[in-house]
């Protein structure tokens, strides 16, 4: 489809084609709200007066449900306090999509949530990978997970053709799920699955696929993917 973003030519035709090939899914607004954090930052400039400071901002995508200004939220895994992760609770004070302020956000596209969080908690993308939801409605934080593993035939990202060998007991891995990454150690090799100890613990959304990498030639390389056997429940 010939288009011109500058002149706005045929943009409607592109949207129509997307709808025909990849129809917009039907959404259930009554599902429990979940939001995956892909960015977090402090929007306050140095030297700003205390009374003018704004709370931290978290950016990402609504996975399901909806969120609106004034909603109470919870963030997991949260803060590490005395060897234990404690969920963070706050309130949504603003919603934006690009430069457009919103009252309500639903799945589709990237949005930013202004909160009452201490900006120190959100600066420098410190909350990437955390999951946001209604207080008490988020999945459990996992320090161990059982995965049904599917290994690739060869290593991805290597200059040479390297065969992927089976996982080994006590092997160190890198797991990426959603926007979160964590270290893993294989603790048990079962018939159809493996049990991996996670450090740090994570709070993945349900039914997300785990990308699995191992150290090859001093770098982590993608070797396969895993599916949570217990579906995080």
PDB file of N, CA and C in Angstrom, residues 144-205:
ATOM      1  N   UNK A 144      11.219 -19.636  42.555  1.00  0.00           N
ATOM      2  CA  UNK A 144      11.499 -20.916  41.903  1.00  0.00           C
ATOM      3  C   UNK A 144      10.390 -21.190  40.905  1.00  0.00           C
ATOM      4  N   UNK A 145      10.741 -21.806  39.790  1.00  0.00           N
ATOM      5  CA  UNK A 145       9.736 -22.041  38.751  1.00  0.00           C
ATOM      6  C   UNK A 145       9.990 -23.366  38.060  1.00  0.00           C
ATOM      7  N   UNK A 146       8.901 -24.014  37.659  1.00  0.00           N
ATOM      8  CA  UNK A 146       9.007 -25.248  36.886  1.00  0.00           C
ATOM      9  C   UNK A 146       8.620 -24.929  35.442  1.00  0.00           C
ATOM     10  N   UNK A 147       9.537 -25.192  34.504  1.00  0.00           N
ATOM     11  CA  UNK A 147       9.318 -24.863  33.103  1.00  0.00           C
ATOM     12  C   UNK A 147       9.340 -26.113  32.236  1.00  0.00           C
ATOM     13  N   UNK A 148       8.420 -26.140  31.288  1.00  0.00           N
ATOM     14  CA  UNK A 148       8.506 -27.108  30.196  1.00  0.00           C
ATOM     15  C   UNK A 148       9.403 -26.459  29.145  1.00  0.00           C
ATOM     16  N   UNK A 149      10.588 -27.022  28.952  1.00  0.00           N
ATOM     17  CA  UNK A 149      11.620 -26.377  28.139  1.00  0.00           C
ATOM     18  C   UNK A 149      11.623 -26.907  26.705  1.00  0.00           C
ATOM     19  N   UNK A 150      11.729 -25.989  25.767  1.00  0.00           N
ATOM     20  CA  UNK A 150      11.861 -26.322  24.349  1.00  0.00           C
ATOM     21  C   UNK A 150      13.167 -25.713  23.848  1.00  0.00           C
ATOM     22  N   UNK A 151      14.161 -26.551  23.578  1.00  0.00           N
ATOM     23  CA  UNK A 151      15.460 -26.073  23.141  1.00  0.00           C
ATOM     24  C   UNK A 151      15.523 -25.963  21.624  1.00  0.00           C
ATOM     25  N   UNK A 152      16.280 -24.983  21.151  1.00  0.00           N
ATOM     26  CA  UNK A 152      16.475 -24.791  19.716  1.00  0.00           C
ATOM     27  C   UNK A 152      17.507 -25.789  19.198  1.00  0.00           C
ATOM     28  N   UNK A 153      17.561 -25.938  17.882  1.00  0.00           N
ATOM     29  CA  UNK A 153      18.561 -26.830  17.283  1.00  0.00           C
ATOM     30  C   UNK A 153      19.957 -26.241  17.386  1.00  0.00           C
ATOM     31  N   UNK A 154      20.055 -24.904  17.245  1.00  0.00           N
ATOM     32  CA  UNK A 154      21.363 -24.265  17.322  1.00  0.00           C
ATOM     33  C   UNK A 154      21.254 -22.957  18.080  1.00  0.00           C
ATOM     34  N   UNK A 155      22.393 -22.483  18.547  1.00  0.00           N
ATOM     35  CA  UNK A 155      22.457 -21.263  19.346  1.00  0.00           C
ATOM     36  C   UNK A 155      22.145 -20.045  18.478  1.00  0.00           C
ATOM     37  N   UNK A 156      21.337 -19.136  19.012  1.00  0.00           N
ATOM     38  CA  UNK A 156      21.004 -17.899  18.302  1.00  0.00           C
ATOM     39  C   UNK A 156      22.009 -16.808  18.693  1.00  0.00           C
ATOM     40  N   UNK A 157      22.526 -16.080  17.688  1.00  0.00           N
ATOM     41  CA  UNK A 157      23.424 -14.957  17.958  1.00  0.00           C
ATOM     42  C   UNK A 157      24.886 -15.296  17.883  1.00  0.00           C
ATOM     43  N   UNK A 158      25.219 -16.557  17.620  1.00  0.00           N
ATOM     44  CA  UNK A 158      26.622 -16.944  17.518  1.00  0.00           C
ATOM     45  C   UNK A 158      27.073 -16.920  16.061  1.00  0.00           C
ATOM     46  N   UNK A 159      28.322 -16.514  15.840  1.00  0.00           N
ATOM     47  CA  UNK A 159      28.843 -16.465  14.477  1.00  0.00           C
ATOM     48  C   UNK A 159      28.992 -17.865  13.887  1.00  0.00           C
ATOM     49  N   UNK A 160      29.259 -18.841  14.756  1.00  0.00           N
ATOM     50  CA  UNK A 160      29.435 -20.218  14.299  1.00  0.00           C
ATOM     51  C   UNK A 160      28.177 -21.035  14.576  1.00  0.00           C
ATOM     52  N   UNK A 161      28.004 -22.108  13.833  1.00  0.00           N
ATOM     53  CA  UNK A 161      26.887 -23.021  14.054  1.00  0.00           C
ATOM     54  C   UNK A 161      27.194 -23.867  15.286  1.00  0.00           C
ATOM     55  N   UNK A 162      26.502 -23.596  16.394  1.00  0.00           N
ATOM     56  CA  UNK A 162      26.740 -24.315  17.630  1.00  0.00           C
ATOM     57  C   UNK A 162      25.470 -25.058  18.027  1.00  0.00           C
ATOM     58  N   UNK A 163      25.583 -26.353  18.225  1.00  0.00           N
ATOM     59  CA  UNK A 163      24.446 -27.176  18.609  1.00  0.00           C
ATOM     60  C   UNK A 163      24.060 -26.874  20.049  1.00  0.00           C
ATOM     61  N   UNK A 164      22.750 -26.877  20.311  1.00  0.00           N
ATOM     62  CA  UNK A 164      22.254 -26.661  21.668  1.00  0.00           C
ATOM     63  C   UNK A 164      22.154 -28.008  22.384  1.00  0.00           C
ATOM     64  N   UNK A 165      22.881 -28.139  23.488  1.00  0.00           N
ATOM     65  CA  UNK A 165      22.858 -29.368  24.273  1.00  0.00           C
ATOM     66  C   UNK A 165      21.853 -29.240  25.417  1.00  0.00           C
ATOM     67  N   UNK A 166      21.468 -30.366  25.962  1.00  0.00           N
ATOM     68  CA  UNK A 166      20.485 -30.383  27.042  1.00  0.00           C
ATOM     69  C   UNK A 166      20.971 -29.580  28.246  1.00  0.00           C
ATOM     70  N   UNK A 167      20.003 -29.113  29.039  1.00  0.00           N
ATOM     71  CA  UNK A 167      20.341 -28.399  30.266  1.00  0.00           C
ATOM     72  C   UNK A 167      20.996 -29.346  31.260  1.00  0.00           C
ATOM     73  N   UNK A 168      21.850 -28.789  32.112  1.00  0.00           N
ATOM     74  CA  UNK A 168      22.576 -29.593  33.094  1.00  0.00           C
ATOM     75  C   UNK A 168      22.217 -29.147  34.509  1.00  0.00           C
ATOM     76  N   UNK A 169      22.343 -30.066  35.443  1.00  0.00           N
ATOM     77  CA  UNK A 169      22.100 -29.756  36.852  1.00  0.00           C
ATOM     78  C   UNK A 169      23.101 -28.706  37.328  1.00  0.00           C
ATOM     79  N   UNK A 170      22.598 -27.705  38.049  1.00  0.00           N
ATOM     80  CA  UNK A 170      23.398 -26.583  38.590  1.00  0.00           C
ATOM     81  C   UNK A 170      23.880 -25.616  37.514  1.00  0.00           C
ATOM     82  N   UNK A 171      23.384 -25.747  36.289  1.00  0.00           N
ATOM     83  CA  UNK A 171      23.785 -24.818  35.222  1.00  0.00           C
ATOM     84  C   UNK A 171      23.181 -23.439  35.469  1.00  0.00           C
ATOM     85  N   UNK A 172      23.974 -22.401  35.194  1.00  0.00           N
ATOM     86  CA  UNK A 172      23.497 -21.022  35.325  1.00  0.00           C
ATOM     87  C   UNK A 172      22.862 -20.564  34.016  1.00  0.00           C
ATOM     88  N   UNK A 173      21.689 -19.930  34.121  1.00  0.00           N
ATOM     89  CA  UNK A 173      20.948 -19.471  32.951  1.00  0.00           C
ATOM     90  C   UNK A 173      20.524 -18.017  33.141  1.00  0.00           C
ATOM     91  N   UNK A 174      20.136 -17.409  32.034  1.00  0.00           N
ATOM     92  CA  UNK A 174      19.496 -16.097  32.058  1.00  0.00           C
ATOM     93  C   UNK A 174      18.091 -16.276  31.502  1.00  0.00           C
ATOM     94  N   UNK A 175      17.080 -15.864  32.270  1.00  0.00           N
ATOM     95  CA  UNK A 175      15.688 -15.969  31.843  1.00  0.00           C
ATOM     96  C   UNK A 175      15.121 -14.573  31.611  1.00  0.00           C
ATOM     97  N   UNK A 176      14.417 -14.423  30.504  1.00  0.00           N
ATOM     98  CA  UNK A 176      13.740 -13.156  30.197  1.00  0.00           C
ATOM     99  C   UNK A 176      12.269 -13.454  29.962  1.00  0.00           C
ATOM    100  N   UNK A 177      11.404 -12.757  30.687  1.00  0.00           N
ATOM    101  CA  UNK A 177       9.961 -12.937  30.528  1.00  0.00           C
ATOM    102  C   UNK A 177       9.323 -11.559  30.547  1.00  0.00           C
ATOM    103  N   UNK A 178       8.571 -11.247  29.487  1.00  0.00           N
ATOM    104  CA  UNK A 178       8.033  -9.895  29.380  1.00  0.00           C
ATOM    105  C   UNK A 178       9.173  -8.899  29.263  1.00  0.00           C
ATOM    106  N   UNK A 179       9.240  -7.949  30.191  1.00  0.00           N
ATOM    107  CA  UNK A 179      10.338  -6.977  30.204  1.00  0.00           C
ATOM    108  C   UNK A 179      11.298  -7.237  31.365  1.00  0.00           C
ATOM    109  N   UNK A 180      11.123  -8.370  32.032  1.00  0.00           N
ATOM    110  CA  UNK A 180      11.959  -8.688  33.192  1.00  0.00           C
ATOM    111  C   UNK A 180      13.013  -9.731  32.840  1.00  0.00           C
ATOM    112  N   UNK A 181      14.178  -9.621  33.452  1.00  0.00           N
ATOM    113  CA  UNK A 181      15.204 -10.642  33.305  1.00  0.00           C
ATOM    114  C   UNK A 181      15.705 -11.027  34.687  1.00  0.00           C
ATOM    115  N   UNK A 182      16.079 -12.291  34.829  1.00  0.00           N
ATOM    116  CA  UNK A 182      16.536 -12.796  36.113  1.00  0.00           C
ATOM    117  C   UNK A 182      17.514 -13.939  35.889  1.00  0.00           C
ATOM    118  N   UNK A 183      18.370 -14.157  36.870  1.00  0.00           N
ATOM    119  CA  UNK A 183      19.290 -15.282  36.803  1.00  0.00           C
ATOM    120  C   UNK A 183      18.608 -16.551  37.280  1.00  0.00           C
ATOM    121  N   UNK A 184      19.039 -17.692  36.756  1.00  0.00           N
ATOM    122  CA  UNK A 184      18.448 -18.954  37.166  1.00  0.00           C
ATOM    123  C   UNK A 184      19.500 -20.036  37.308  1.00  0.00           C
ATOM    124  N   UNK A 185      19.266 -20.953  38.237  1.00  0.00           N
ATOM    125  CA  UNK A 185      20.127 -22.128  38.409  1.00  0.00           C
ATOM    126  C   UNK A 185      19.246 -23.368  38.343  1.00  0.00           C
ATOM    127  N   UNK A 186      19.597 -24.300  37.478  1.00  0.00           N
ATOM    128  CA  UNK A 186      18.828 -25.535  37.333  1.00  0.00           C
ATOM    129  C   UNK A 186      19.036 -26.388  38.581  1.00  0.00           C
ATOM    130  N   UNK A 187      17.946 -26.647  39.307  1.00  0.00           N
ATOM    131  CA  UNK A 187      18.058 -27.431  40.539  1.00  0.00           C
ATOM    132  C   UNK A 187      17.541 -28.860  40.377  1.00  0.00           C
ATOM    133  N   UNK A 188      16.604 -29.079  39.433  1.00  0.00           N
ATOM    134  CA  UNK A 188      16.095 -30.429  39.202  1.00  0.00           C
ATOM    135  C   UNK A 188      15.800 -30.622  37.719  1.00  0.00           C
ATOM    136  N   UNK A 189      16.167 -31.800  37.217  1.00  0.00           N
ATOM    137  CA  UNK A 189      15.839 -32.186  35.844  1.00  0.00           C
ATOM    138  C   UNK A 189      14.794 -33.294  35.910  1.00  0.00           C
ATOM    139  N   UNK A 190      13.567 -32.967  35.531  1.00  0.00           N
ATOM    140  CA  UNK A 190      12.477 -33.931  35.557  1.00  0.00           C
ATOM    141  C   UNK A 190      12.251 -34.506  34.164  1.00  0.00           C
ATOM    142  N   UNK A 191      11.304 -35.427  34.062  1.00  0.00           N
ATOM    143  CA  UNK A 191      11.082 -36.101  32.782  1.00  0.00           C
ATOM    144  C   UNK A 191      10.687 -35.123  31.684  1.00  0.00           C
ATOM    145  N   UNK A 192       9.714 -34.259  31.966  1.00  0.00           N
ATOM    146  CA  UNK A 192       9.205 -33.345  30.941  1.00  0.00           C
ATOM    147  C   UNK A 192       9.385 -31.874  31.305  1.00  0.00           C
ATOM    148  N   UNK A 193      10.132 -31.594  32.359  1.00  0.00           N
ATOM    149  CA  UNK A 193      10.278 -30.213  32.791  1.00  0.00           C
ATOM    150  C   UNK A 193      11.549 -30.059  33.625  1.00  0.00           C
ATOM    151  N   UNK A 194      11.871 -28.815  33.954  1.00  0.00           N
ATOM    152  CA  UNK A 194      13.013 -28.533  34.828  1.00  0.00           C
ATOM    153  C   UNK A 194      12.570 -27.542  35.894  1.00  0.00           C
ATOM    154  N   UNK A 195      13.209 -27.618  37.051  1.00  0.00           N
ATOM    155  CA  UNK A 195      12.939 -26.661  38.119  1.00  0.00           C
ATOM    156  C   UNK A 195      14.152 -25.749  38.239  1.00  0.00           C
ATOM    157  N   UNK A 196      13.876 -24.441  38.223  1.00  0.00           N
ATOM    158  CA  UNK A 196      14.939 -23.441  38.206  1.00  0.00           C
ATOM    159  C   UNK A 196      14.753 -22.486  39.371  1.00  0.00           C
ATOM    160  N   UNK A 197      15.820 -22.291  40.136  1.00  0.00           N
ATOM    161  CA  UNK A 197      15.810 -21.304  41.212  1.00  0.00           C
ATOM    162  C   UNK A 197      16.133 -19.939  40.632  1.00  0.00           C
ATOM    163  N   UNK A 198      15.330 -18.929  40.997  1.00  0.00           N
ATOM    164  CA  UNK A 198      15.445 -17.593  40.407  1.00  0.00           C
ATOM    165  C   UNK A 198      16.086 -16.606  41.372  1.00  0.00           C
ATOM    166  N   UNK A 199      16.944 -15.746  40.836  1.00  0.00           N
ATOM    167  CA  UNK A 199      17.558 -14.684  41.631  1.00  0.00           C
ATOM    168  C   UNK A 199      17.874 -13.493  40.720  1.00  0.00           C
ATOM    169  N   UNK A 200      17.115 -12.377  40.874  1.00  0.00           N
ATOM    170  CA  UNK A 200      16.111 -12.126  41.906  1.00  0.00           C
ATOM    171  C   UNK A 200      14.761 -12.748  41.554  1.00  0.00           C
ATOM    172  N   UNK A 201      13.864 -12.837  42.550  1.00  0.00           N
ATOM    173  CA  UNK A 201      12.511 -13.331  42.286  1.00  0.00           C
ATOM    174  C   UNK A 201      11.773 -12.408  41.318  1.00  0.00           C
ATOM    175  N   UNK A 202      10.759 -12.946  40.644  1.00  0.00           N
ATOM    176  CA  UNK A 202      10.006 -12.159  39.663  1.00  0.00           C
ATOM    177  C   UNK A 202       8.513 -12.375  39.864  1.00  0.00           C
ATOM    178  N   UNK A 203       7.736 -11.495  39.251  1.00  0.00           N
ATOM    179  CA  UNK A 203       6.277 -11.627  39.268  1.00  0.00           C
ATOM    180  C   UNK A 203       5.795 -11.566  37.817  1.00  0.00           C
ATOM    181  N   UNK A 204       5.888 -12.689  37.094  1.00  0.00           N
ATOM    182  CA  UNK A 204       5.505 -12.675  35.675  1.00  0.00           C
ATOM    183  C   UNK A 204       3.997 -12.750  35.486  1.00  0.00           C
ATOM    184  N   UNK A 205       3.526 -12.158  34.399  1.00  0.00           N
ATOM    185  CA  UNK A 205       2.115 -12.284  34.045  1.00  0.00           C
ATOM    186  C   UNK A 205       1.818 -13.721  33.627  1.00  0.00           C
TER     187      UNK A 205
END
